[in-house]
Coordinates of C-alpha atoms and ligand atoms in Angstrom, one line a residue:
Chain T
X1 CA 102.6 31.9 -49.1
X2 CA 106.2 30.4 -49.7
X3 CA 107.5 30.1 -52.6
X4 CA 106.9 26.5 -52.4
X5 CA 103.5 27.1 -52.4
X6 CA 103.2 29.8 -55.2
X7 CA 104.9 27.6 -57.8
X8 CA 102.5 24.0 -57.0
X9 CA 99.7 26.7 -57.5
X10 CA 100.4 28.2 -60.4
X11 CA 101.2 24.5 -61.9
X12 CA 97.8 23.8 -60.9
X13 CA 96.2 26.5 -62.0
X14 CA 97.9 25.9 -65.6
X15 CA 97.2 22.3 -65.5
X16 CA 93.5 23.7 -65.2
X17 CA 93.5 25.6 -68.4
X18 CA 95.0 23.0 -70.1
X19 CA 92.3 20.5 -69.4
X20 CA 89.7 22.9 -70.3
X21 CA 91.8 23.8 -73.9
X22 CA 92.0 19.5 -74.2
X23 CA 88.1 19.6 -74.3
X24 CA 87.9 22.0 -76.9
X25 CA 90.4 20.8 -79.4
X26 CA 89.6 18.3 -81.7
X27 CA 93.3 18.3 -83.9
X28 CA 95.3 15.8 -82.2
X29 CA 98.4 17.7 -82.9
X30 CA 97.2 20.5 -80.4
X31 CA 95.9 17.5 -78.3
X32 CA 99.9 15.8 -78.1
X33 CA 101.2 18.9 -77.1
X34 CA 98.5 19.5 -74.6
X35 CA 99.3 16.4 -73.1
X36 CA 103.4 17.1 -73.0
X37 CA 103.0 20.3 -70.9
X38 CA 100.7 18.1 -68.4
X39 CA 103.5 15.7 -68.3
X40 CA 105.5 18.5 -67.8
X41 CA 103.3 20.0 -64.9
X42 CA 103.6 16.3 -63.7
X43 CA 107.4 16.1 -63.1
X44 CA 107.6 19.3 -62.0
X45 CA 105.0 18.7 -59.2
X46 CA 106.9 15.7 -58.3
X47 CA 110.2 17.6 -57.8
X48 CA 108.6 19.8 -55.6
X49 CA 106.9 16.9 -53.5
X50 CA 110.1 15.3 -52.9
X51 CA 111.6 18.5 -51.9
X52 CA 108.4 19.1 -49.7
X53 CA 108.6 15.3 -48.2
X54 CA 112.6 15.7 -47.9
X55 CA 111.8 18.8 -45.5
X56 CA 109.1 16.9 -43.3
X57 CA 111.4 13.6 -42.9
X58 CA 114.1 16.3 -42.2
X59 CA 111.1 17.5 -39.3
X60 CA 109.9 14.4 -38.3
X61 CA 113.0 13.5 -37.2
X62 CA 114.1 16.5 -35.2
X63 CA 110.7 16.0 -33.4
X64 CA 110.7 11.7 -33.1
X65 CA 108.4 10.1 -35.8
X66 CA 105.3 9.1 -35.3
X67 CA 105.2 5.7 -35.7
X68 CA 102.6 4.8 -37.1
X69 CA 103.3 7.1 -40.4
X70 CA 107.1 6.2 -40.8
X71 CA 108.1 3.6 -43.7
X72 CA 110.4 1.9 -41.0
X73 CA 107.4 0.6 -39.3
X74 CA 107.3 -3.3 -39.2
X75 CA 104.4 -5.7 -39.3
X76 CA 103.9 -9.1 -39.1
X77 CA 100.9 -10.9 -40.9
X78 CA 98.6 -10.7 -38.0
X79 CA 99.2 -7.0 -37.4
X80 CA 98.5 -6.1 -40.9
X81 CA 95.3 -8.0 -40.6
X82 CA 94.0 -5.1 -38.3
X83 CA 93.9 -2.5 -41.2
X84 CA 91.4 -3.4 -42.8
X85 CA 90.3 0.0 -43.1
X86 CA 87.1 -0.4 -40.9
X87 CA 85.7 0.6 -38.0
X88 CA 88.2 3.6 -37.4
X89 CA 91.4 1.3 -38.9
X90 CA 93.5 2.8 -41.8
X91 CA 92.9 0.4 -45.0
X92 CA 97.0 -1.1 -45.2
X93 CA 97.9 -3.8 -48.0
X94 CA 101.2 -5.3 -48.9
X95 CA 103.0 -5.7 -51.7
X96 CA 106.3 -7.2 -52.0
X97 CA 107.0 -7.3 -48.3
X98 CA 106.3 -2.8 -48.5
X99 CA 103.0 -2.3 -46.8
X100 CA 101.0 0.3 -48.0
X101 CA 98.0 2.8 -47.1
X102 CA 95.1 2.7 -49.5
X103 CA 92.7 4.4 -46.6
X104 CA 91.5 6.9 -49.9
X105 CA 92.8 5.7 -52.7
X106 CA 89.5 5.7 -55.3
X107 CA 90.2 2.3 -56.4
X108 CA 89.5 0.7 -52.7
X109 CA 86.3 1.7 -51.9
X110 CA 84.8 1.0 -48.3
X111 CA 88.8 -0.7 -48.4
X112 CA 87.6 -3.4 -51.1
X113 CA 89.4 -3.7 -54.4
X114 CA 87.9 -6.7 -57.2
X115 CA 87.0 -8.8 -54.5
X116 CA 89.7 -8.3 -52.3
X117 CA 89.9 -6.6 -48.7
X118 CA 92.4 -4.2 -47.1
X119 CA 94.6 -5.7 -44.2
X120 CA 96.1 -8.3 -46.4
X121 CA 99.1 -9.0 -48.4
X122 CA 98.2 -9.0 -52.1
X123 CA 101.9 -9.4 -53.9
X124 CA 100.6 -12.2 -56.0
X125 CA 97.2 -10.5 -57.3
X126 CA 99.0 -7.1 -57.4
X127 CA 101.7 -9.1 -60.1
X128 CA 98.7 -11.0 -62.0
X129 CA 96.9 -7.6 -63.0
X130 CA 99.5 -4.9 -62.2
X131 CA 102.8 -5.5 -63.3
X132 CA 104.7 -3.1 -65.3
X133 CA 101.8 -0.3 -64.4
X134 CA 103.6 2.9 -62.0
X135 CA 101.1 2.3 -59.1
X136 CA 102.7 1.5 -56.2
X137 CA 104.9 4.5 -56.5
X138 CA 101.7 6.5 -56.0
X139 CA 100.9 4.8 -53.0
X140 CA 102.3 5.7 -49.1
X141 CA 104.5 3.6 -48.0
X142 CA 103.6 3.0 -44.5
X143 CA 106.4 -0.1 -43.1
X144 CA 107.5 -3.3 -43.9
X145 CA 105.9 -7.0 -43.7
X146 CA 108.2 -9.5 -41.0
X147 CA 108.4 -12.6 -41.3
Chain A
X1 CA 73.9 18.6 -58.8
X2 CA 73.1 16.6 -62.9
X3 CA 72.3 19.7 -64.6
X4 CA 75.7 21.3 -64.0
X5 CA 78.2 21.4 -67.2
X6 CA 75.4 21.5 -69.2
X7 CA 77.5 23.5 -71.7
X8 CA 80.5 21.8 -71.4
X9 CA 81.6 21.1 -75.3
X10 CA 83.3 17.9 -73.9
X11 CA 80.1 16.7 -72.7
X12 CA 77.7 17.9 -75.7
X13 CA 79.7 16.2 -78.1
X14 CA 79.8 13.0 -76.2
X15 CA 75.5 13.2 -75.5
X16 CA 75.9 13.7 -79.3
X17 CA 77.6 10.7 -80.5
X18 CA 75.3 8.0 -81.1
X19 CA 72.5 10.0 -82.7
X20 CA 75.0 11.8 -85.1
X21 CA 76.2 8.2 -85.9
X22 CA 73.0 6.6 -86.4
X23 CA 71.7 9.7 -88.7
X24 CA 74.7 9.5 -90.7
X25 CA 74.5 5.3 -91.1
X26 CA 70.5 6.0 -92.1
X27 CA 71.1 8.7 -94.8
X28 CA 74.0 6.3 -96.7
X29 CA 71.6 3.2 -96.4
X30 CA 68.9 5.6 -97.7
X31 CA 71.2 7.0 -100.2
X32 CA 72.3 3.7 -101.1
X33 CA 75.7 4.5 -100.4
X34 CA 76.4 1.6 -97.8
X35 CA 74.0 -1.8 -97.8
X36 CA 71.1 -2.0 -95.5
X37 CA 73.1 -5.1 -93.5
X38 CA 71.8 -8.2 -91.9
X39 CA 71.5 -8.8 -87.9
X40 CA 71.3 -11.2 -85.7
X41 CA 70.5 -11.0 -82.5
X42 CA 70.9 -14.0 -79.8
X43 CA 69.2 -14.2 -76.4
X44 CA 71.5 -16.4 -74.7
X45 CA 72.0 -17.6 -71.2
X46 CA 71.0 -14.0 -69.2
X47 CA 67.8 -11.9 -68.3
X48 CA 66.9 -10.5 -71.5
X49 CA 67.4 -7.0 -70.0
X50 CA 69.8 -6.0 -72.9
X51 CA 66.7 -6.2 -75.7
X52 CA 64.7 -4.7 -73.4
X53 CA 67.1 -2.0 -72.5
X54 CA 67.4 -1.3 -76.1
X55 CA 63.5 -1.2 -77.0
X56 CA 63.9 2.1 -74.3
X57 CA 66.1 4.0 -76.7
X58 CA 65.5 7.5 -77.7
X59 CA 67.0 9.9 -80.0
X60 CA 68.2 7.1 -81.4
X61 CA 65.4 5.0 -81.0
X62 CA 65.0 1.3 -82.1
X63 CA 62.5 2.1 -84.6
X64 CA 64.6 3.9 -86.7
X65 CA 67.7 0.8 -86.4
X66 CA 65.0 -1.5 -87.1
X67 CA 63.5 0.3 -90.0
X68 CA 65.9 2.7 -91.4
X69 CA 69.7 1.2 -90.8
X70 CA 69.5 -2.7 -90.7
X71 CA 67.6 -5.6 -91.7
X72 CA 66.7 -7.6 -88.4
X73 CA 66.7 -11.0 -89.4
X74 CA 66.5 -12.9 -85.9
X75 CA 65.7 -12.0 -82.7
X76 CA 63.7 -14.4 -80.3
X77 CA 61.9 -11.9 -78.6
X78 CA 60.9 -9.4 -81.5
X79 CA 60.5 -11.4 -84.5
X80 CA 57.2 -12.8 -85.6
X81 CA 57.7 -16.5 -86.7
X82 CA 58.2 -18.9 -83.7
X83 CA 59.9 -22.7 -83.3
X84 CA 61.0 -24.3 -86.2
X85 CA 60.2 -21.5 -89.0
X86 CA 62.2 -19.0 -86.7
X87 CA 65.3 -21.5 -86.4
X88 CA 65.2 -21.6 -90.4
X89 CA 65.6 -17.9 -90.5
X90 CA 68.5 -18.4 -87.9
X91 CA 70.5 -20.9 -89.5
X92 CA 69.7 -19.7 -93.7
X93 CA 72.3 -17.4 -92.5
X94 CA 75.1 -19.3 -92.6
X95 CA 77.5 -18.6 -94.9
X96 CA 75.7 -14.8 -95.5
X97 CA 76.6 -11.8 -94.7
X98 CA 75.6 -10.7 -91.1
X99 CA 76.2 -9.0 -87.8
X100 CA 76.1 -10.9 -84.7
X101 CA 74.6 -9.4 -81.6
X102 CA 74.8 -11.5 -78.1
X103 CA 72.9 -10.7 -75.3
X104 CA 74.1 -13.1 -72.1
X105 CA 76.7 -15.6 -71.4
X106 CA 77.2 -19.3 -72.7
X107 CA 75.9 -22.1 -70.5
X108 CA 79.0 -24.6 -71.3
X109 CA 78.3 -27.7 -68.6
X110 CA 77.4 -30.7 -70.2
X111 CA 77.4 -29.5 -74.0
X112 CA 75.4 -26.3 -72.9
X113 CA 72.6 -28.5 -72.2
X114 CA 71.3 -25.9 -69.7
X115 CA 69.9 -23.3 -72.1
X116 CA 68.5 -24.3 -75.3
X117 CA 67.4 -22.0 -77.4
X118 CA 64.8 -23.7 -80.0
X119 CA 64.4 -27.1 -81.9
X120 CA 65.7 -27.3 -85.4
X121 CA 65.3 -30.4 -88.0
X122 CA 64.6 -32.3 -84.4
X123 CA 67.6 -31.6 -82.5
X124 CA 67.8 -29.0 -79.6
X125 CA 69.8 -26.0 -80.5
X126 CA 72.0 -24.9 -77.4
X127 CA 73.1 -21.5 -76.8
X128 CA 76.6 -23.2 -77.3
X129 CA 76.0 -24.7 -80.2
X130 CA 74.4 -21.6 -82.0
X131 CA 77.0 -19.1 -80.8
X132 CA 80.2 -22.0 -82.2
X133 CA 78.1 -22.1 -85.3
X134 CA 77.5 -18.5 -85.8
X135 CA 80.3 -16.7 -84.6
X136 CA 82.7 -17.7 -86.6
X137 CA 81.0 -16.9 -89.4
X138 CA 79.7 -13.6 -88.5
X139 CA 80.9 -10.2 -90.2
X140 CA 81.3 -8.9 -86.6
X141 CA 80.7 -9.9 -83.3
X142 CA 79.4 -7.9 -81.2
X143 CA 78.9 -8.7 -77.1
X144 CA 75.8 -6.6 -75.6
X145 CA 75.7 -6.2 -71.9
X146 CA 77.8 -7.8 -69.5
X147 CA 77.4 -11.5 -68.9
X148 CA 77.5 -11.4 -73.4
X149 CA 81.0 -9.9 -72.4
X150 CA 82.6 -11.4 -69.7
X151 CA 80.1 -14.0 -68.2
X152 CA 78.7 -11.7 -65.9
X153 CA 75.8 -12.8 -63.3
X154 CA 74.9 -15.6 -65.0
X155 CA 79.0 -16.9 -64.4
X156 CA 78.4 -15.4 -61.2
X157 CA 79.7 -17.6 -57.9
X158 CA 79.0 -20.7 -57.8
X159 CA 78.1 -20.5 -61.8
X160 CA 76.3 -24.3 -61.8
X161 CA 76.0 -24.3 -65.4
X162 CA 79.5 -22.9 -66.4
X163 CA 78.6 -20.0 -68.0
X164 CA 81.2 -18.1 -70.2
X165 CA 81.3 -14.8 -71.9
X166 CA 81.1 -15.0 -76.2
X167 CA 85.0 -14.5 -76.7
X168 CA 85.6 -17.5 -74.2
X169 CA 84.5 -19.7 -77.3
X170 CA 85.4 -17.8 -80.3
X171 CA 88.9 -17.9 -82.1
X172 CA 88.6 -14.0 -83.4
X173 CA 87.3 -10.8 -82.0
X174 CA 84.7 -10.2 -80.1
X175 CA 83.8 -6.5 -79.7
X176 CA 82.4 -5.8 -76.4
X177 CA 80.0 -3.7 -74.9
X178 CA 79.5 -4.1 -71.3
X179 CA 76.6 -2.7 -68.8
X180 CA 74.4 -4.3 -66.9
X181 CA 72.1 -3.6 -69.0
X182 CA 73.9 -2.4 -72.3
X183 CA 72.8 1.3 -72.3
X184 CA 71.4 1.6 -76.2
X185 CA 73.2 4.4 -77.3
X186 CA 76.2 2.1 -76.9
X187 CA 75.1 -1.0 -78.6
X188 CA 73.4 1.8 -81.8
X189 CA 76.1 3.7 -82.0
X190 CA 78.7 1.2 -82.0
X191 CA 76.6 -0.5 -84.9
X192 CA 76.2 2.6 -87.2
X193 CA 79.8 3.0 -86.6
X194 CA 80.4 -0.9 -88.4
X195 CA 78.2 0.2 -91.0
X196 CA 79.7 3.4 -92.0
X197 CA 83.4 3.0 -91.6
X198 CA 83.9 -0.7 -90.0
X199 CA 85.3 -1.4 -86.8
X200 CA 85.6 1.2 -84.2
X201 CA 88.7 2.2 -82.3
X202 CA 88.7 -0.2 -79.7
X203 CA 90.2 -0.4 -76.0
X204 CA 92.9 -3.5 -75.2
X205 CA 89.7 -5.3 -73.8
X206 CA 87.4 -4.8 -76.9
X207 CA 85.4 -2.0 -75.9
X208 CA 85.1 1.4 -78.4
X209 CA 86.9 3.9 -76.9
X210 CA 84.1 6.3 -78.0
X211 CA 82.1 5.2 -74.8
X212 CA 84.7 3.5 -72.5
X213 CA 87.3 5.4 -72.5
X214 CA 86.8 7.3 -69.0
X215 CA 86.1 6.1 -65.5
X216 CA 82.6 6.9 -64.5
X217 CA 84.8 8.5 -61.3
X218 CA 86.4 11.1 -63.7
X219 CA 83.5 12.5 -65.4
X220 CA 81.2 12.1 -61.9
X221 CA 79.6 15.3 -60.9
X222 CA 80.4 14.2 -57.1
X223 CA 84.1 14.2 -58.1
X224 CA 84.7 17.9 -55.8
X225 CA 83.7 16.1 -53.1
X226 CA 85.9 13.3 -53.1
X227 CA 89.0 15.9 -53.6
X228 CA 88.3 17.0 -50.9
X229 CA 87.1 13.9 -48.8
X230 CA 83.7 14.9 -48.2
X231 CA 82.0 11.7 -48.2
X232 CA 78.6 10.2 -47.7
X233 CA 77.6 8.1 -44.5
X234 CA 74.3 6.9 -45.7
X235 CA 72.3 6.6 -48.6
X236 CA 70.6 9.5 -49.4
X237 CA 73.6 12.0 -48.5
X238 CA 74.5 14.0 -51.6
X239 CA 77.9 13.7 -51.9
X240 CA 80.6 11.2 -52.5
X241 CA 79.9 7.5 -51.8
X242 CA 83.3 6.5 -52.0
X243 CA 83.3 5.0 -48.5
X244 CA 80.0 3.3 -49.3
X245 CA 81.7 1.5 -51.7
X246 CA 81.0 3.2 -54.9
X247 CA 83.2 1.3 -57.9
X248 CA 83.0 5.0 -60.1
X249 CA 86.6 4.5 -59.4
X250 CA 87.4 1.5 -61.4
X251 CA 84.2 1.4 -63.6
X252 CA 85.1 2.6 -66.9
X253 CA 82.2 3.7 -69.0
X254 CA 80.3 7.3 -69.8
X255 CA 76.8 7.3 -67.5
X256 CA 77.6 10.1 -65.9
X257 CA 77.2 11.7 -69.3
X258 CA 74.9 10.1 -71.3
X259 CA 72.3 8.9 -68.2
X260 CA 69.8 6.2 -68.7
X261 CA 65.7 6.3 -69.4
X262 CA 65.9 9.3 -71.8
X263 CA 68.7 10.9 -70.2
X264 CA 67.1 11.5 -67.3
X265 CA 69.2 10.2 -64.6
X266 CA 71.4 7.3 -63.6
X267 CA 72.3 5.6 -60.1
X268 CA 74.7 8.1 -58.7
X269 CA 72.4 11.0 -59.6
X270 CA 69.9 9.0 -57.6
X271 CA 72.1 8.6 -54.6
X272 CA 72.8 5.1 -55.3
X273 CA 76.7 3.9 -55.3
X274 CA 78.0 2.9 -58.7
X275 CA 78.0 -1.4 -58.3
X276 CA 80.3 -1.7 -61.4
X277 CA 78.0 -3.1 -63.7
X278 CA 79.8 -2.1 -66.4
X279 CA 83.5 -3.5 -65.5
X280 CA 84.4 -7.0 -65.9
X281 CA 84.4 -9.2 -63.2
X282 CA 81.4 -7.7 -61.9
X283 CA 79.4 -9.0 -60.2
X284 CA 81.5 -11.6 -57.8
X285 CA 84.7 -8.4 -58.2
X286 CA 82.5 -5.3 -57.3
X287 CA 80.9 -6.8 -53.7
X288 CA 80.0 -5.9 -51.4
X289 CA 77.5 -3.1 -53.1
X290 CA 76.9 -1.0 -50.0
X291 CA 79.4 -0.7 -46.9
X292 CA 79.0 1.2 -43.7
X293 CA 81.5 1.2 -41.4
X294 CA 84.5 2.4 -43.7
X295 CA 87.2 4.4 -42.0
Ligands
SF4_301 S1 83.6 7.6 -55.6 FE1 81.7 7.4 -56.7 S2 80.4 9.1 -56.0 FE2 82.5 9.5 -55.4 S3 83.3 10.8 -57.1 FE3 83.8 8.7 -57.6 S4 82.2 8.0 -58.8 FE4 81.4 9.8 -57.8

């Protein structure tokens, strides 16, 4: 184990306890402060991600991309269409010309979200019930919509 | 794969809440310390599944709400008097004190000439017209179920009679408990929690946090599975159902917890995707129900 790897697990395993103590307590005092050392374990997990993705971009290109996974990768409207995330396709969206991969995220399930379906571009839904909310930075970014 | 947690505190307390609500509410009315309260209960434009879902309560049960913690003044379904003396008892409320229940949407095409709900002094009473009149007037309003709440199947695609959910008409708040049906510990509890300390801590959409405030997803006993992407091809399998289209995921309410029929299961727990029935938009928003050929 690196020492990558020992650190995210300890995080985890203290972000553990600390959900189990949050059950428990009723004083929301105890509660707050609960809930700053998850934050806590939050950032700290997402320095170490972007150390971790730095080092695999750093790979990927020593060893030529695959292109499929690389953020560079562009699609045009009829492409995207293909990702619907059935019958073997990866579930793709876009939103503000970034398209994205929602394959498993829990809130497109079978690659359906409120009525609408993977393989499209949903900027203007995604800016009627989203804005302001830190989703998209959650999301991998998987190319960009042409024109 | 239900039984596990069992002793989670978390979990205890939450199977705890209406009952421990309800006892309390029962002791001040019998105590005298708070007023045995009038209710009102409309049937509107829906299947009745609400009134029936809540006749099925247990521990608490609707005989002790109906005996012990308020006076039911109207109710179309329970209520002995009929036509024109049951319309009296309706509209003699006006300008009392009362809570207002609503079970289904508001037909709104054409005046709401689509569902009326009894004759009074010779005119026919629709649901639109009884919920303008006694909303407003009501000490609370309270939306059971979801089409009550957000239109729900009756506004479903194409909606021919323009149905609405309750706040759609009123100018003040409506508190809402969706569920397709309204599971009765959340329509009791939320009540006994009027009657003892007033309104309850409520979401940005209406709903009391005390039930609504996790995804069924979070608290879902399947969750392991999902983490680590074993997922179900059929129904039947016993683990996730995320690529069948289960909406756990976006469906915010406590069924994994509290169960349904005596707390003895609920759909996941019987290998049936969550459809949602408890979000808004649901049901046009939630489709399709079952998929099978997710990547
Ligand atoms: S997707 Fe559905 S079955 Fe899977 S963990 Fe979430 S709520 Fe449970």
């Amino acid at each position: 184990m690196n020492d990558r790897e020992f650190y995210v697990n300890s995080i985890f395993k203290e972000m553990h306890s600390t959900i189990d103590s949050l059950y428990v307590t009723c004083n929301s005092c105890t509660k707050n402060t609960l809930l700053n050392s998850l934050r806590k374990n939050i950032s700290d997990l997402s320095v170490l991600l972007q150390g971790a993705q730095n080092d695999v971009q750093k790979n990927n290109t020593a060893n030529a991309p695959d292109i499929i996974s690389s953020p560079n990768k562009s699609f045009t409207r009829a492409e995207l269409s293909r990702y619907n995330g059935k019958n073997g396709n990866p579930a793709y969206v876009a939103v503000n010309g970034t398209v994205y991969d929602v394959t498993n995220n829990a809130a497109w399930a079978a690659a359906t979200h409120f009525g609408l379906t993977a393989g499209r571009d949903v900027t203007r839904e995604f800016t009627s019930c989203h804005s302001g909310q830190p989703i998209l930075s959650r999301l991998k970014a998987v190319g960009k919509i042409v024109t | 794969m239900n039984e596990k947690n069992i002793n989670c505190p978390n979990i205890t307390m939450r199977l705890e809440t209406a009952s421990v609500l309800v006892n309390k509410a029962i002791d001040a009315v019998t105590m005298n310390k708070i007023q045995k309260r009038n209710l009102i209960w409309l049937e509107l434009t829906g299947c009745s599944g609400n009134i029936i879902s809540l006749l099925d309560g247990a521990d608490p049960d609707f005989k002790s709400l109906a005996t012990q913690m308020v006076k039911i003044v109207y109710d179309n379904s329970l209520m002995a008097a009929e036509g024109e003396f049951a319309m009296e008892k309706l509209f003699n409320m006006l300008g009392k004190d009362y809570i207002l229940a609503v079970e289904g949407a508001v037909s709104t095409k054409d005046g709401g000439l689509y569902n009326v709900i009894g004759r009074f002094k010779g005119e026919s009473i629709t649901a639109y017209r009884a919920i303008k009149e006694l909303g407003e007037g009501a000490a609370y309003v309270i939306a059971v179920g979801t089409c009550a709440s957000d239109g729900g199947i009756s506004a479903a695609r194409p909606n021919p009679s323009k149905c609405v959910g309750v706040q759609d008409l009123l100018n003040r708040k409506v508190i809402k408990l969706p569920g397709c049906p309204c599971h009765p510990d959340w329509f009791m509890g939320t009540l006994a929690y009027i009657l003892l300390f007033g309104e309850p801590a409520l979401d940005e959409r209406a709903r009391p946090l005390m039930f609504y405030s996790t995804l069924i997803h979070d608290c879902c006993p399947r969750h392991p599975f999902f983490e680590q992407g074993v997922f179900a091809e059929k129904l039947g399998d016993e683990t996730c159902m995320f690529k069948l289209g289960c909406r756990g995921p976006v469906t915010r309410v406590d069924c994994p917890i509290r169960k349904w029929n005596d707390r003895v299961n609920w759909p996941i727990g019987d290998n049936s995707p969550c459809i949602g029935c408890a979000m808004f938009g649901f049901p046009d928003k939630m489709k399709p129900f079952i998929s099978y050929n997710t990547t």
